[in-house]
mmCIF file with all atom_site columns, C-alpha atoms in Angstrom:
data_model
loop_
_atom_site.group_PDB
_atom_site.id
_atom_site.type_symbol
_atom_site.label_atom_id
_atom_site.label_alt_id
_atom_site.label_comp_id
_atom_site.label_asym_id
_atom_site.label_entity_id
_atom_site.label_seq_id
_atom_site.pdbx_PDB_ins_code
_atom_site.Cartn_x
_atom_site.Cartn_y
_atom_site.Cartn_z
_atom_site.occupancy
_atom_site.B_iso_or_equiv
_atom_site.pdbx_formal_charge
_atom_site.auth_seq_id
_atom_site.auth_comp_id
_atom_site.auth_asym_id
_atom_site.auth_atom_id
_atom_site.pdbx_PDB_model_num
ATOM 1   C CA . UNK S 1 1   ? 11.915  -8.892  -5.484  1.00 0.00 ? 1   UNK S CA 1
ATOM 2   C CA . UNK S 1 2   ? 9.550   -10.193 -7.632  1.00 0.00 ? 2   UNK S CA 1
ATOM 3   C CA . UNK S 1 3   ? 8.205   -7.665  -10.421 1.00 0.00 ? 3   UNK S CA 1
ATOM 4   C CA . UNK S 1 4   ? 4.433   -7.950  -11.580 1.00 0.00 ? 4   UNK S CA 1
ATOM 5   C CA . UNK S 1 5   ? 2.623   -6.962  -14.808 1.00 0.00 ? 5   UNK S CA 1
ATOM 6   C CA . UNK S 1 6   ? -0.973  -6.304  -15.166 1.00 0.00 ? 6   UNK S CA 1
ATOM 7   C CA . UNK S 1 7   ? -3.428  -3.773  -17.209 1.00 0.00 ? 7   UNK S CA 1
ATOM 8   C CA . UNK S 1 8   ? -3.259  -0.836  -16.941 1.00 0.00 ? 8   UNK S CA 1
ATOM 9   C CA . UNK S 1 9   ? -7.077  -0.071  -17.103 1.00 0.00 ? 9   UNK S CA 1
ATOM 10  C CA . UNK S 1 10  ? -10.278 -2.018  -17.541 1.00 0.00 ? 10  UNK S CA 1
ATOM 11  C CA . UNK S 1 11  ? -13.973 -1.144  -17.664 1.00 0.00 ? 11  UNK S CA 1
ATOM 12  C CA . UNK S 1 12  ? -16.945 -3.194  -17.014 1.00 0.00 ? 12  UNK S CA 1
ATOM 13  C CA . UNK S 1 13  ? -20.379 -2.980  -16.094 1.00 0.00 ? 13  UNK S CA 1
ATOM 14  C CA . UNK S 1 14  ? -22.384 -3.469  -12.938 1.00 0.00 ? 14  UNK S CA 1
ATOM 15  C CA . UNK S 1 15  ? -23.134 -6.946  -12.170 1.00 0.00 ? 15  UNK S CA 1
ATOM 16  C CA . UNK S 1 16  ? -20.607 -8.215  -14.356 1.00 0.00 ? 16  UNK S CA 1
ATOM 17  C CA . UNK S 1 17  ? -17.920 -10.527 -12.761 1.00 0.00 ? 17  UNK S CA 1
ATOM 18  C CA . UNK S 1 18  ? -14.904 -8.909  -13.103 1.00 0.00 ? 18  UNK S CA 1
ATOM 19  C CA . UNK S 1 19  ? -11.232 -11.019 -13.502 1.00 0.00 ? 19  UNK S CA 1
ATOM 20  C CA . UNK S 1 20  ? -7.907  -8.730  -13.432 1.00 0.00 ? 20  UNK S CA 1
ATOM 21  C CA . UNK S 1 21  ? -4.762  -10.882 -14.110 1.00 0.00 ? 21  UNK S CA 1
ATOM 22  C CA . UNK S 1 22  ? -1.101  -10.301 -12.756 1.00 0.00 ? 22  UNK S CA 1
ATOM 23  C CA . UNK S 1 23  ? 1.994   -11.638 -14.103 1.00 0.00 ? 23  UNK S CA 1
ATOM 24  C CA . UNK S 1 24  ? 4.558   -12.463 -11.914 1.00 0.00 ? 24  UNK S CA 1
ATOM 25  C CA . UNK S 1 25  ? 6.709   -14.517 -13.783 1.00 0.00 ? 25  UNK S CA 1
ATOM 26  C CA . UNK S 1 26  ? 10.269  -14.330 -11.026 1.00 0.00 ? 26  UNK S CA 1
ATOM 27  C CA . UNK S 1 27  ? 8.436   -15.505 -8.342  1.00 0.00 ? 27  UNK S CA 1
ATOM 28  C CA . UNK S 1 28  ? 10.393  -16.793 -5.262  1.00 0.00 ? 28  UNK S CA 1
ATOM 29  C CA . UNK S 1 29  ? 9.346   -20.343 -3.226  1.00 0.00 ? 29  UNK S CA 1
ATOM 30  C CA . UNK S 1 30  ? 8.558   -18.179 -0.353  1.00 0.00 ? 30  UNK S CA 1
ATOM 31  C CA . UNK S 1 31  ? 6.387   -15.415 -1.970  1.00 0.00 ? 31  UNK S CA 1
ATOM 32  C CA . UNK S 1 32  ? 3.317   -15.070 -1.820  1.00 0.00 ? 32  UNK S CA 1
ATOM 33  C CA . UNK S 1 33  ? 0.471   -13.112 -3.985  1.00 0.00 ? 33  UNK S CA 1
ATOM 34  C CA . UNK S 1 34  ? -1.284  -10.098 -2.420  1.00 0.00 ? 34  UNK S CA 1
ATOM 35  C CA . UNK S 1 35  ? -4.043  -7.788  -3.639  1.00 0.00 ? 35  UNK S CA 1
ATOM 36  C CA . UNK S 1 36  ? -5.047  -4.531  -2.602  1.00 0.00 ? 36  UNK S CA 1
ATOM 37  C CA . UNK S 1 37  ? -7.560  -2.571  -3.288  1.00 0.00 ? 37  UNK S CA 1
ATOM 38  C CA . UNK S 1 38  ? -7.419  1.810   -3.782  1.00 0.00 ? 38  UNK S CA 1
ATOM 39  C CA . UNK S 1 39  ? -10.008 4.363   -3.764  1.00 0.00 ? 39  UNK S CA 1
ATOM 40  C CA . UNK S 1 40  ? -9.173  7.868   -4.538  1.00 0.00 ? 40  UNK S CA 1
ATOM 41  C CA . UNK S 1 41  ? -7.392  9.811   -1.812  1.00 0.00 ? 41  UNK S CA 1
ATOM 42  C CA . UNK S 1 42  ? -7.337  6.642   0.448   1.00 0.00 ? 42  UNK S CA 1
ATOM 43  C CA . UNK S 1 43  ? -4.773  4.421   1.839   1.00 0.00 ? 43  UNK S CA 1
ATOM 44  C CA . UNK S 1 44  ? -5.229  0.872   -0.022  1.00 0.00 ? 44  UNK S CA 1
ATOM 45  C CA . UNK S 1 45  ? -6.871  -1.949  1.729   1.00 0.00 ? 45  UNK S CA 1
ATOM 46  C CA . UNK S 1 46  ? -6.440  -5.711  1.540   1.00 0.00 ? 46  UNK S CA 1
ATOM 47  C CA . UNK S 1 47  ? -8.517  -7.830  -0.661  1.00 0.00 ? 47  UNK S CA 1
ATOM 48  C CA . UNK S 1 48  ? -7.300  -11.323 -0.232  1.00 0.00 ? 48  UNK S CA 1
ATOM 49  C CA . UNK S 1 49  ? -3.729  -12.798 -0.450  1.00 0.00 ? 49  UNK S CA 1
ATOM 50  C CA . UNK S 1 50  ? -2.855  -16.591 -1.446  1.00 0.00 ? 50  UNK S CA 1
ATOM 51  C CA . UNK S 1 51  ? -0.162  -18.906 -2.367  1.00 0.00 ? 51  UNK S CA 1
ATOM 52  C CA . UNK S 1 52  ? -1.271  -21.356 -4.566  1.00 0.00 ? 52  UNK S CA 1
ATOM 53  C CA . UNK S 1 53  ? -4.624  -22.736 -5.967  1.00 0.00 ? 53  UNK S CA 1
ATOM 54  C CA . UNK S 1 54  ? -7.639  -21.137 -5.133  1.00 0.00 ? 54  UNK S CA 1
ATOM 55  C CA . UNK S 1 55  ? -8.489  -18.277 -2.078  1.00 0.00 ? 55  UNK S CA 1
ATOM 56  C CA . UNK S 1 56  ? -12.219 -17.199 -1.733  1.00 0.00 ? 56  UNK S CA 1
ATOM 57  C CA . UNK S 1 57  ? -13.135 -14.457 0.738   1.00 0.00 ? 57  UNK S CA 1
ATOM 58  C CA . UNK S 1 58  ? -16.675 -12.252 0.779   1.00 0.00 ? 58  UNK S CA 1
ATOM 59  C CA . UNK S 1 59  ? -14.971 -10.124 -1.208  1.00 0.00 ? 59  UNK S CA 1
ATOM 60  C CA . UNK S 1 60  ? -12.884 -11.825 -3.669  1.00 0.00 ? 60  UNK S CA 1
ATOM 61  C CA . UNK S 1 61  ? -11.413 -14.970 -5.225  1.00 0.00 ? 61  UNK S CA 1
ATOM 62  C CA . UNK S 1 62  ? -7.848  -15.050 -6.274  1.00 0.00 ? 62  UNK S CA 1
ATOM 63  C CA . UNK S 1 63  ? -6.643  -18.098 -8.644  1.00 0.00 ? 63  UNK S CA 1
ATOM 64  C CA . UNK S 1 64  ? -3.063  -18.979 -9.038  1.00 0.00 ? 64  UNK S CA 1
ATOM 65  C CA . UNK S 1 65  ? -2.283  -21.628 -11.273 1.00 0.00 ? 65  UNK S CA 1
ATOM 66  C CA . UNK S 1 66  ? 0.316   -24.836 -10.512 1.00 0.00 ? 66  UNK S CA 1
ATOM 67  C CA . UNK S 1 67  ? 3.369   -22.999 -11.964 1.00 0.00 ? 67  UNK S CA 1
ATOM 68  C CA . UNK S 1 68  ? 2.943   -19.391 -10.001 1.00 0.00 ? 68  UNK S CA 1
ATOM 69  C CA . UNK S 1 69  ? 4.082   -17.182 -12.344 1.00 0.00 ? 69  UNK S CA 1
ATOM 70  C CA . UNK S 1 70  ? 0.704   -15.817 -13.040 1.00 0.00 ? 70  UNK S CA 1
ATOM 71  C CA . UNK S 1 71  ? -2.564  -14.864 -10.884 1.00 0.00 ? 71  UNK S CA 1
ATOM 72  C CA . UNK S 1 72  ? -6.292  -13.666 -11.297 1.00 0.00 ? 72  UNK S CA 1
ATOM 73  C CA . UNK S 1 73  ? -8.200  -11.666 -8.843  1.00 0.00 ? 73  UNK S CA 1
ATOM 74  C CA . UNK S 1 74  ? -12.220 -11.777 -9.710  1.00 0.00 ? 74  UNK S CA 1
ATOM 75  C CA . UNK S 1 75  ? -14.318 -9.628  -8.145  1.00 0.00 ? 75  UNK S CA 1
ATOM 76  C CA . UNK S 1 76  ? -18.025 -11.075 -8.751  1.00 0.00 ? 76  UNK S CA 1
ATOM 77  C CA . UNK S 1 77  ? -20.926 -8.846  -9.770  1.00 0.00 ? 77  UNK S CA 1
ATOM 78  C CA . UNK S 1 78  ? -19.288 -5.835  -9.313  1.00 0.00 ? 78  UNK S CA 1
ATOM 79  C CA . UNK S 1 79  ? -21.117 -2.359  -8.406  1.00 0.00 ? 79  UNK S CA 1
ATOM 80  C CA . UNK S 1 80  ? -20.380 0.845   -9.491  1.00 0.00 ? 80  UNK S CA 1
ATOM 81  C CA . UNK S 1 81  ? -18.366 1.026   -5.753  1.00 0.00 ? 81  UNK S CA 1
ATOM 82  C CA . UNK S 1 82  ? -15.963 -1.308  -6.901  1.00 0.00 ? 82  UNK S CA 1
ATOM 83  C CA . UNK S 1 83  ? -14.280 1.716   -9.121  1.00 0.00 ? 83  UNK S CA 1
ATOM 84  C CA . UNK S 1 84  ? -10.782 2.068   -7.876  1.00 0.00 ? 84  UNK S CA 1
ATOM 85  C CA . UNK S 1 85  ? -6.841  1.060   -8.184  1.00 0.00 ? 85  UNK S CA 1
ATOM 86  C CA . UNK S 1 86  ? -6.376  -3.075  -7.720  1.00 0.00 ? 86  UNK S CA 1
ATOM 87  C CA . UNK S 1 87  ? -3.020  -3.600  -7.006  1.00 0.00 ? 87  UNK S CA 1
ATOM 88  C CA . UNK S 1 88  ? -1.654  -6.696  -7.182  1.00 0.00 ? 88  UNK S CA 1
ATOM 89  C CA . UNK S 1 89  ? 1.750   -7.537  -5.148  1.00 0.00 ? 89  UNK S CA 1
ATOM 90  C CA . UNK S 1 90  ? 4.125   -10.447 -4.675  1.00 0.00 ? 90  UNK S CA 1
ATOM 91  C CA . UNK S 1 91  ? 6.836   -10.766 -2.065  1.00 0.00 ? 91  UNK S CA 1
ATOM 92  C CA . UNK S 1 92  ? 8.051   -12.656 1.192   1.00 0.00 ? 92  UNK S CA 1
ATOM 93  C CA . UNK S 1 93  ? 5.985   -11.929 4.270   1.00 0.00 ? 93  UNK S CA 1
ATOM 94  C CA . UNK S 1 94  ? 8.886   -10.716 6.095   1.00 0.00 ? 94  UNK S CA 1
ATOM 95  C CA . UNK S 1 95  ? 10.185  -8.330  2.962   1.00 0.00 ? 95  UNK S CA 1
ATOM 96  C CA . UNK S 1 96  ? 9.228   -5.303  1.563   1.00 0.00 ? 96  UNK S CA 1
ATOM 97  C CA . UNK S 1 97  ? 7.304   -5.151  -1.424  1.00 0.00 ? 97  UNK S CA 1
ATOM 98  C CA . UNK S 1 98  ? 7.190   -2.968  -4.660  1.00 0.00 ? 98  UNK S CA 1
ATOM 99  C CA . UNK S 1 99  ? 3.924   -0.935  -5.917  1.00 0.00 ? 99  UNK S CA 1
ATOM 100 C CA . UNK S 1 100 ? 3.684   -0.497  -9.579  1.00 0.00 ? 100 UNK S CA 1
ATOM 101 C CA . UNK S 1 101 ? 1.003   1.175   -10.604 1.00 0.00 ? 101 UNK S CA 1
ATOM 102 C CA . UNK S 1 102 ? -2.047  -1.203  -10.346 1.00 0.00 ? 102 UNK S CA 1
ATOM 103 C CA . UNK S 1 103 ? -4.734  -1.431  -12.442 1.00 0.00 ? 103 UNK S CA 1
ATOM 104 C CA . UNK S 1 104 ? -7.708  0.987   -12.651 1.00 0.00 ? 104 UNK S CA 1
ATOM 105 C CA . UNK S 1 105 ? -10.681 -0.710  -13.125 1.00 0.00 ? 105 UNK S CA 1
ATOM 106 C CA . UNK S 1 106 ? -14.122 1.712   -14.283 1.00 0.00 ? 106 UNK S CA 1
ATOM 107 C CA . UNK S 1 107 ? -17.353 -0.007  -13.591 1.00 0.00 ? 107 UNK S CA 1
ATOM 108 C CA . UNK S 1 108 ? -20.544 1.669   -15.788 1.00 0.00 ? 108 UNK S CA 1
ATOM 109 C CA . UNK S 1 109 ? -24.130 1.380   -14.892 1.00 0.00 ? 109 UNK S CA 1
ATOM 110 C CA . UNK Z 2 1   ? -11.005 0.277   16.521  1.00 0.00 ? 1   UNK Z CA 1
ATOM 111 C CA . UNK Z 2 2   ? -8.416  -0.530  14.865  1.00 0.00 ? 2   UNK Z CA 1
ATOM 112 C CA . UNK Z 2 3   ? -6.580  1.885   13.138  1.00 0.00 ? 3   UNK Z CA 1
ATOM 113 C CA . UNK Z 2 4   ? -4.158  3.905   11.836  1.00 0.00 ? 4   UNK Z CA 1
ATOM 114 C CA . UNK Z 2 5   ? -4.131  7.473   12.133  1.00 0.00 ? 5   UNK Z CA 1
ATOM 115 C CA . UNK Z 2 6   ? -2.251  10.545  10.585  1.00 0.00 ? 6   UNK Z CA 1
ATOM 116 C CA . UNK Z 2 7   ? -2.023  14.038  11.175  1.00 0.00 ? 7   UNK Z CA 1
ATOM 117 C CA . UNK Z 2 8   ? -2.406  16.637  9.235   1.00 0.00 ? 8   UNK Z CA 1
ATOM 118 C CA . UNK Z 2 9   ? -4.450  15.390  6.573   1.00 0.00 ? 9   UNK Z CA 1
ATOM 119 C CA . UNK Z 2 10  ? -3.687  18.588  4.585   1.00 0.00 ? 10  UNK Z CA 1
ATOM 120 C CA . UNK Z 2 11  ? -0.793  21.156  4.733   1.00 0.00 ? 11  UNK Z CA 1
ATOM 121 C CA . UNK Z 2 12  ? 0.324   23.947  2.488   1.00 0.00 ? 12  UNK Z CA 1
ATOM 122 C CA . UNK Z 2 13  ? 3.977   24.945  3.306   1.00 0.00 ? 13  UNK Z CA 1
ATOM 123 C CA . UNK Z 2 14  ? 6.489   26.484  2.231   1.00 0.00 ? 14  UNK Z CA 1
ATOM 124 C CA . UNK Z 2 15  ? 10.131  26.120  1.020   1.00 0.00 ? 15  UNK Z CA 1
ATOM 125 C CA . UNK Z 2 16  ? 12.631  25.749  3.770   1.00 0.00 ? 16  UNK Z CA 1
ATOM 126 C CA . UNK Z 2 17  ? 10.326  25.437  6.498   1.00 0.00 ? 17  UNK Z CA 1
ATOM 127 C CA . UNK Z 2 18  ? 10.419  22.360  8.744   1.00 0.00 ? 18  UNK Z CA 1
ATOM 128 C CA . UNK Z 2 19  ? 7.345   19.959  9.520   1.00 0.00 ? 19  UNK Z CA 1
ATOM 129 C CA . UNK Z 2 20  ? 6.592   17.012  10.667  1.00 0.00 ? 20  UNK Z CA 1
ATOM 130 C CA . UNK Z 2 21  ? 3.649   14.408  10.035  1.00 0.00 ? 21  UNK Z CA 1
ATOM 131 C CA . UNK Z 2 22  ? 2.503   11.967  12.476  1.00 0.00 ? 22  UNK Z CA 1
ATOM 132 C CA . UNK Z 2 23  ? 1.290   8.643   12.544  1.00 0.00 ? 23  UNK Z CA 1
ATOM 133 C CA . UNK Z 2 24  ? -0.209  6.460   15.501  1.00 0.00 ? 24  UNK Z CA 1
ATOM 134 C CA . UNK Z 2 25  ? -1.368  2.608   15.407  1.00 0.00 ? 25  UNK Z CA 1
ATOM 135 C CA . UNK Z 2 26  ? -3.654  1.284   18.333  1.00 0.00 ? 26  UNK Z CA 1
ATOM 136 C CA . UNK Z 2 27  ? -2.566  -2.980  16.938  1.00 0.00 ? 27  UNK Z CA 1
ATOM 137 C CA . UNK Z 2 28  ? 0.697   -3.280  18.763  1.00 0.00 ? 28  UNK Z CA 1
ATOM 138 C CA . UNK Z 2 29  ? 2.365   -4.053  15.022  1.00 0.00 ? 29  UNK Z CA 1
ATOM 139 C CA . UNK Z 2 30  ? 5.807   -4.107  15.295  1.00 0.00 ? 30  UNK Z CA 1
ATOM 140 C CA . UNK Z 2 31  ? 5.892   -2.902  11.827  1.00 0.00 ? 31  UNK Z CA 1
ATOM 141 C CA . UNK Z 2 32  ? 5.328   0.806   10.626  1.00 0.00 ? 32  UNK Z CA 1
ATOM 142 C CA . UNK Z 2 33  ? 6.065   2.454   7.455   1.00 0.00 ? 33  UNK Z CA 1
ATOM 143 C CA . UNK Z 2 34  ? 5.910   5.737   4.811   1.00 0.00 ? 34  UNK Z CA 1
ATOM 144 C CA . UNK Z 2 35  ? 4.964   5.679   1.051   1.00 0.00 ? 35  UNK Z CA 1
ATOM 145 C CA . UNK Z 2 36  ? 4.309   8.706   -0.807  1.00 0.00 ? 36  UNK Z CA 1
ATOM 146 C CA . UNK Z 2 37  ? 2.324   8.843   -4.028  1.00 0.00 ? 37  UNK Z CA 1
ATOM 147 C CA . UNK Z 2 38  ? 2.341   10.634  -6.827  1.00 0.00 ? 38  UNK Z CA 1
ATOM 148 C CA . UNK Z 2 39  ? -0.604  10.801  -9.892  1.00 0.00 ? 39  UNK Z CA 1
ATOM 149 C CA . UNK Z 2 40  ? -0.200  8.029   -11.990 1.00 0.00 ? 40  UNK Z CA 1
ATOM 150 C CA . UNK Z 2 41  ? 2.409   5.956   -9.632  1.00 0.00 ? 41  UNK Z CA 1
ATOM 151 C CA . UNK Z 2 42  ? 2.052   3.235   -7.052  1.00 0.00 ? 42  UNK Z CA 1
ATOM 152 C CA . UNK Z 2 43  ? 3.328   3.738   -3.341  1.00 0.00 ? 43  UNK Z CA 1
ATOM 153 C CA . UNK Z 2 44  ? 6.760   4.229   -3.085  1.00 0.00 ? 44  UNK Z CA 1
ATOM 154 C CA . UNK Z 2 45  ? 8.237   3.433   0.351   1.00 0.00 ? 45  UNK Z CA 1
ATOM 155 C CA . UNK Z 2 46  ? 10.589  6.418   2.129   1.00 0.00 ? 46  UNK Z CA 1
ATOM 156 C CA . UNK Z 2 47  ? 10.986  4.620   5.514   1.00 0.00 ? 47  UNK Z CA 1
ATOM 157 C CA . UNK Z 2 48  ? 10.488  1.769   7.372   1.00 0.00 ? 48  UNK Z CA 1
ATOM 158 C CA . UNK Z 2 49  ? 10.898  0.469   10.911  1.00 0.00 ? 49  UNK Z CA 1
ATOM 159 C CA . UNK Z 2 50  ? 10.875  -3.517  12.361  1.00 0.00 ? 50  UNK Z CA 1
ATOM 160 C CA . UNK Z 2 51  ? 10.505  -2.160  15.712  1.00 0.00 ? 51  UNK Z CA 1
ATOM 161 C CA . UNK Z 2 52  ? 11.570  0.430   18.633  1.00 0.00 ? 52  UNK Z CA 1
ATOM 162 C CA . UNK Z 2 53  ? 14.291  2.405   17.625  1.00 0.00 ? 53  UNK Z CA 1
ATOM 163 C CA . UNK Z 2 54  ? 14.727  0.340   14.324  1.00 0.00 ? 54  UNK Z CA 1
ATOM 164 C CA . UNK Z 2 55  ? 14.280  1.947   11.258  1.00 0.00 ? 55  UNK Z CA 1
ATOM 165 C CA . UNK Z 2 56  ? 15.775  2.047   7.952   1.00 0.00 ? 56  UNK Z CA 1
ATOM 166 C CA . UNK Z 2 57  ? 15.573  3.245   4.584   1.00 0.00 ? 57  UNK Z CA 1
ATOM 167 C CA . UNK Z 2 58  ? 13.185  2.851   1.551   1.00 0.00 ? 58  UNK Z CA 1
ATOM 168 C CA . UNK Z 2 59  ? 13.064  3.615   -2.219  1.00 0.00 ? 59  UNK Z CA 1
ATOM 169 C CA . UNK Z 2 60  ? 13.512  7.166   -1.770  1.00 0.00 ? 60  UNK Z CA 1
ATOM 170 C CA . UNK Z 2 61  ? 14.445  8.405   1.382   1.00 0.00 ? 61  UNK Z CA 1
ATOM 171 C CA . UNK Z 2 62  ? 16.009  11.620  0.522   1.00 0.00 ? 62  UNK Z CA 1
ATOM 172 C CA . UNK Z 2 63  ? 14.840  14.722  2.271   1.00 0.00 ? 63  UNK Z CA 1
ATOM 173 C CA . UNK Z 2 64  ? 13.001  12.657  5.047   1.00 0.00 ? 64  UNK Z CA 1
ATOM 174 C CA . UNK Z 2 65  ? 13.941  11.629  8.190   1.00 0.00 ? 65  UNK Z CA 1
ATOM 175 C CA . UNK Z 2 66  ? 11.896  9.339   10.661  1.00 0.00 ? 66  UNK Z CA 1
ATOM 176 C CA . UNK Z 2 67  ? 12.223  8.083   14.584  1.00 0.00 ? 67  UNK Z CA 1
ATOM 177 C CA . UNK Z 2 68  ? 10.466  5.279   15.942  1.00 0.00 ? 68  UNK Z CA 1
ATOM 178 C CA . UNK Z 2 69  ? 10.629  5.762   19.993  1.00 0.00 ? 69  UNK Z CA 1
ATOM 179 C CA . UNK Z 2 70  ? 7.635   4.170   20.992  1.00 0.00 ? 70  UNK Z CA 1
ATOM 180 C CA . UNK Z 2 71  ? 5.736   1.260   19.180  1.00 0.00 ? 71  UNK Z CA 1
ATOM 181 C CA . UNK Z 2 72  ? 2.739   3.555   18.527  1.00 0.00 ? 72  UNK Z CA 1
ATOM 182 C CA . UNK Z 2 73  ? 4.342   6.274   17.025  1.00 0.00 ? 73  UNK Z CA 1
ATOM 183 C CA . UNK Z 2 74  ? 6.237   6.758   13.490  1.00 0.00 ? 74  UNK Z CA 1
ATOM 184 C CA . UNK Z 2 75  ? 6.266   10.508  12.688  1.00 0.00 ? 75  UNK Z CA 1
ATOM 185 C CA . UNK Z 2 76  ? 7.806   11.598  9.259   1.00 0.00 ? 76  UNK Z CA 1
ATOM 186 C CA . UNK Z 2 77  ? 9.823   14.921  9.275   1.00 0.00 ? 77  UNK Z CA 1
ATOM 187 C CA . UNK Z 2 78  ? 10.833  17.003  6.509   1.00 0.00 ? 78  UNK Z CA 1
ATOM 188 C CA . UNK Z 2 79  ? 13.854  19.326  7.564   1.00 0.00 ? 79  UNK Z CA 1
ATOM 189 C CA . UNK Z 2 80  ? 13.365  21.366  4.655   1.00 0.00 ? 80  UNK Z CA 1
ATOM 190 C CA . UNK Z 2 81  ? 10.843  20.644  2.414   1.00 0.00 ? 81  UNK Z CA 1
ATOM 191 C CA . UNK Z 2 82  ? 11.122  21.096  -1.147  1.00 0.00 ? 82  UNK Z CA 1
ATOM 192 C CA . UNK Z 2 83  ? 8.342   21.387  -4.129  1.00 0.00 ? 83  UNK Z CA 1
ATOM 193 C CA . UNK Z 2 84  ? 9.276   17.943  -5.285  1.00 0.00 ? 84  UNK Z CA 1
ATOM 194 C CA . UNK Z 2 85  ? 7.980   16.854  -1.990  1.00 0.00 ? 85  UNK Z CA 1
ATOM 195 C CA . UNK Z 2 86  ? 4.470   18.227  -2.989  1.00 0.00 ? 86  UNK Z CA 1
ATOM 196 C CA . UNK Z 2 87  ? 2.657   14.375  -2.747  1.00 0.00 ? 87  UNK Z CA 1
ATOM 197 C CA . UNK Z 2 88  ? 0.476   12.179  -1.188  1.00 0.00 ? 88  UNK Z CA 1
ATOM 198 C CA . UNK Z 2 89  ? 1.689   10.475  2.100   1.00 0.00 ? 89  UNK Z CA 1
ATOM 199 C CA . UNK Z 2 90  ? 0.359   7.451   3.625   1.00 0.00 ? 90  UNK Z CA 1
ATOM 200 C CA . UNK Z 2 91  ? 1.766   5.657   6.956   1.00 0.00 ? 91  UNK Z CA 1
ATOM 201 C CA . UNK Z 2 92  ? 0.680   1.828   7.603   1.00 0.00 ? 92  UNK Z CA 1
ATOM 202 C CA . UNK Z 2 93  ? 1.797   -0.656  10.383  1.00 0.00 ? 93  UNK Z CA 1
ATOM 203 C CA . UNK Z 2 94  ? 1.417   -4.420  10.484  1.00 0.00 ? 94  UNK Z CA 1
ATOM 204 C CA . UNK Z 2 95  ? 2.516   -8.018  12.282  1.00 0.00 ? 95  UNK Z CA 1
ATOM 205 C CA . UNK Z 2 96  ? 5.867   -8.788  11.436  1.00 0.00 ? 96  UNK Z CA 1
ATOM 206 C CA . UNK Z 2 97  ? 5.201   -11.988 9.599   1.00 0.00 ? 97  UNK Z CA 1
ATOM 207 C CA . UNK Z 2 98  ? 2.283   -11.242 8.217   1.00 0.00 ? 98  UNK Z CA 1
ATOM 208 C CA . UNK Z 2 99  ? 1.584   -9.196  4.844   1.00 0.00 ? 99  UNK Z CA 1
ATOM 209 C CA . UNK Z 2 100 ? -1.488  -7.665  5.701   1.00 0.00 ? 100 UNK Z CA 1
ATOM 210 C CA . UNK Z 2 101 ? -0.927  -3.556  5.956   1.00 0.00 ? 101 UNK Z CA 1
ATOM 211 C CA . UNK Z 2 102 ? -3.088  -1.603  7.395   1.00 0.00 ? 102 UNK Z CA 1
ATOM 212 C CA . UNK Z 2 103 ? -2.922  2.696   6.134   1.00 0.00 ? 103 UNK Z CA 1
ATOM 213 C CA . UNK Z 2 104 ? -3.938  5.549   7.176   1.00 0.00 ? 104 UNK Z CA 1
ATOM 214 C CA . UNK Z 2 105 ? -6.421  7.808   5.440   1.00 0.00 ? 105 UNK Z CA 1
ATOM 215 C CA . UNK Z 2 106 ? -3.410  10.156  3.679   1.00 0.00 ? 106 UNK Z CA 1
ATOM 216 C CA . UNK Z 2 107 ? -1.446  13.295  4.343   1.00 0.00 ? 107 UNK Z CA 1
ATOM 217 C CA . UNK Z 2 108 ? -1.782  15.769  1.420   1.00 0.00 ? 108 UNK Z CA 1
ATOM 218 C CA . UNK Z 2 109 ? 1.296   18.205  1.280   1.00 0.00 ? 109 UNK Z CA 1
ATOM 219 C CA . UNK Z 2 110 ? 1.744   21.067  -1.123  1.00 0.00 ? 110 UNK Z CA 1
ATOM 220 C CA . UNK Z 2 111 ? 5.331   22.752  -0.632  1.00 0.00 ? 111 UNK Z CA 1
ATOM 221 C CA . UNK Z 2 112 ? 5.389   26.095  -2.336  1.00 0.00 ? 112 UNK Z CA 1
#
């Protein structure tokens, strides 16, 4: 299973586009990138998931660049509702995956 | 709607004595499992279960047992819970093939 890396923390301010990067740098052929999203006391909820290039939802965009081992969720102009854990994950569809501990990402008015 | 759904969301217990937390899914996923959480940690997986009457093992299983007789239904059960079991638990279901997990809002347990 693929491990990941990203901050631990980031702050930003309200209307601000917001990037949070995730290094994957063992990923498999068949894995692909997920993101979730945590508020406090609540289950985590998808954000967008991709496998190579660019993914754009109405919520996010997630980049992944030609050689994988790295990928950037951006959340554009972010509210102060966007607080919360991102967690970024990387795995086979049909395997289970591992949680670190996300990133925590503060947004100020 | 679609959901998942636990029960309790709270519970104070104590040492020793035996409980059991349920989940439900109304999406017909073949898929169900059980994190737990702890401050400062992501979601570590206790049990998980492909299908009826399939279930196996996660990251930390220990003290926890599961069943999986209907497709709706994966309850957690702690024979005899413990302190260290004080946590956060969250059951979520999905497709098999298909990433995509859907939780539940979160059991908070306190074993005293």
């Amino acid at each position: 299973l693929a491990k990941t890396t990203q901050p631990i923390s980031m702050d930003s301010y309200e209307g601000q586009e917001v990037n949070i990067t995730c290094s994957h740098n063992n990923i498999a052929t068949n894995d692909y990138i997920t993101w979730y999203q945590q508020f406090p006391s609540q289950g985590p909820r998808f954000i967008i998931q991709g496998y190579k290039t660019k993914v754009t939802n109405e919520v996010a965009s997630l980049f992944i660049p030609a050689d994988r081992k790295s990928s950037t969720l951006s959340l554009p102009r972010v509210s102060l509702s966007d607080t919360a854990v991102y967690y970024c994950l990387v795995g086979d569809k049909n395997y289970q995956l591992i949680w670190g501990a996300g990133t925590k990402l503060i947004i100020k008015p | 709607e679609a959901q998942v759904t636990q029960n309790p969301r709270y519970l104070i217990t104590v040492t020793g004595k035996k409980l059991t937390v349920t989940c439900s899914q109304n999406m017909n996923h073949e898929y169900m499992s059980w994190y737990r959480q702890d401050p400062g940690l992501g979601l570590r997986q206790i049990y998980y279960s492909m299908n009826v009457e399939v279930t196996d093992k996660g990251d930390v299983p220990e003290g926890y047992k599961v069943s999986r007789k209907e497709k709706r239904n994966f309850p957690l059960i702690l024979e005899s819970p413990s302190p260290n079991q004080t946590s956060l638990y969250f059951c979520a279901s999905r497709m098999t093939g298909v990433e995509t997990q859907y939780f539940g809002p979160g059991t908070r347990l306190l074993v005293l």
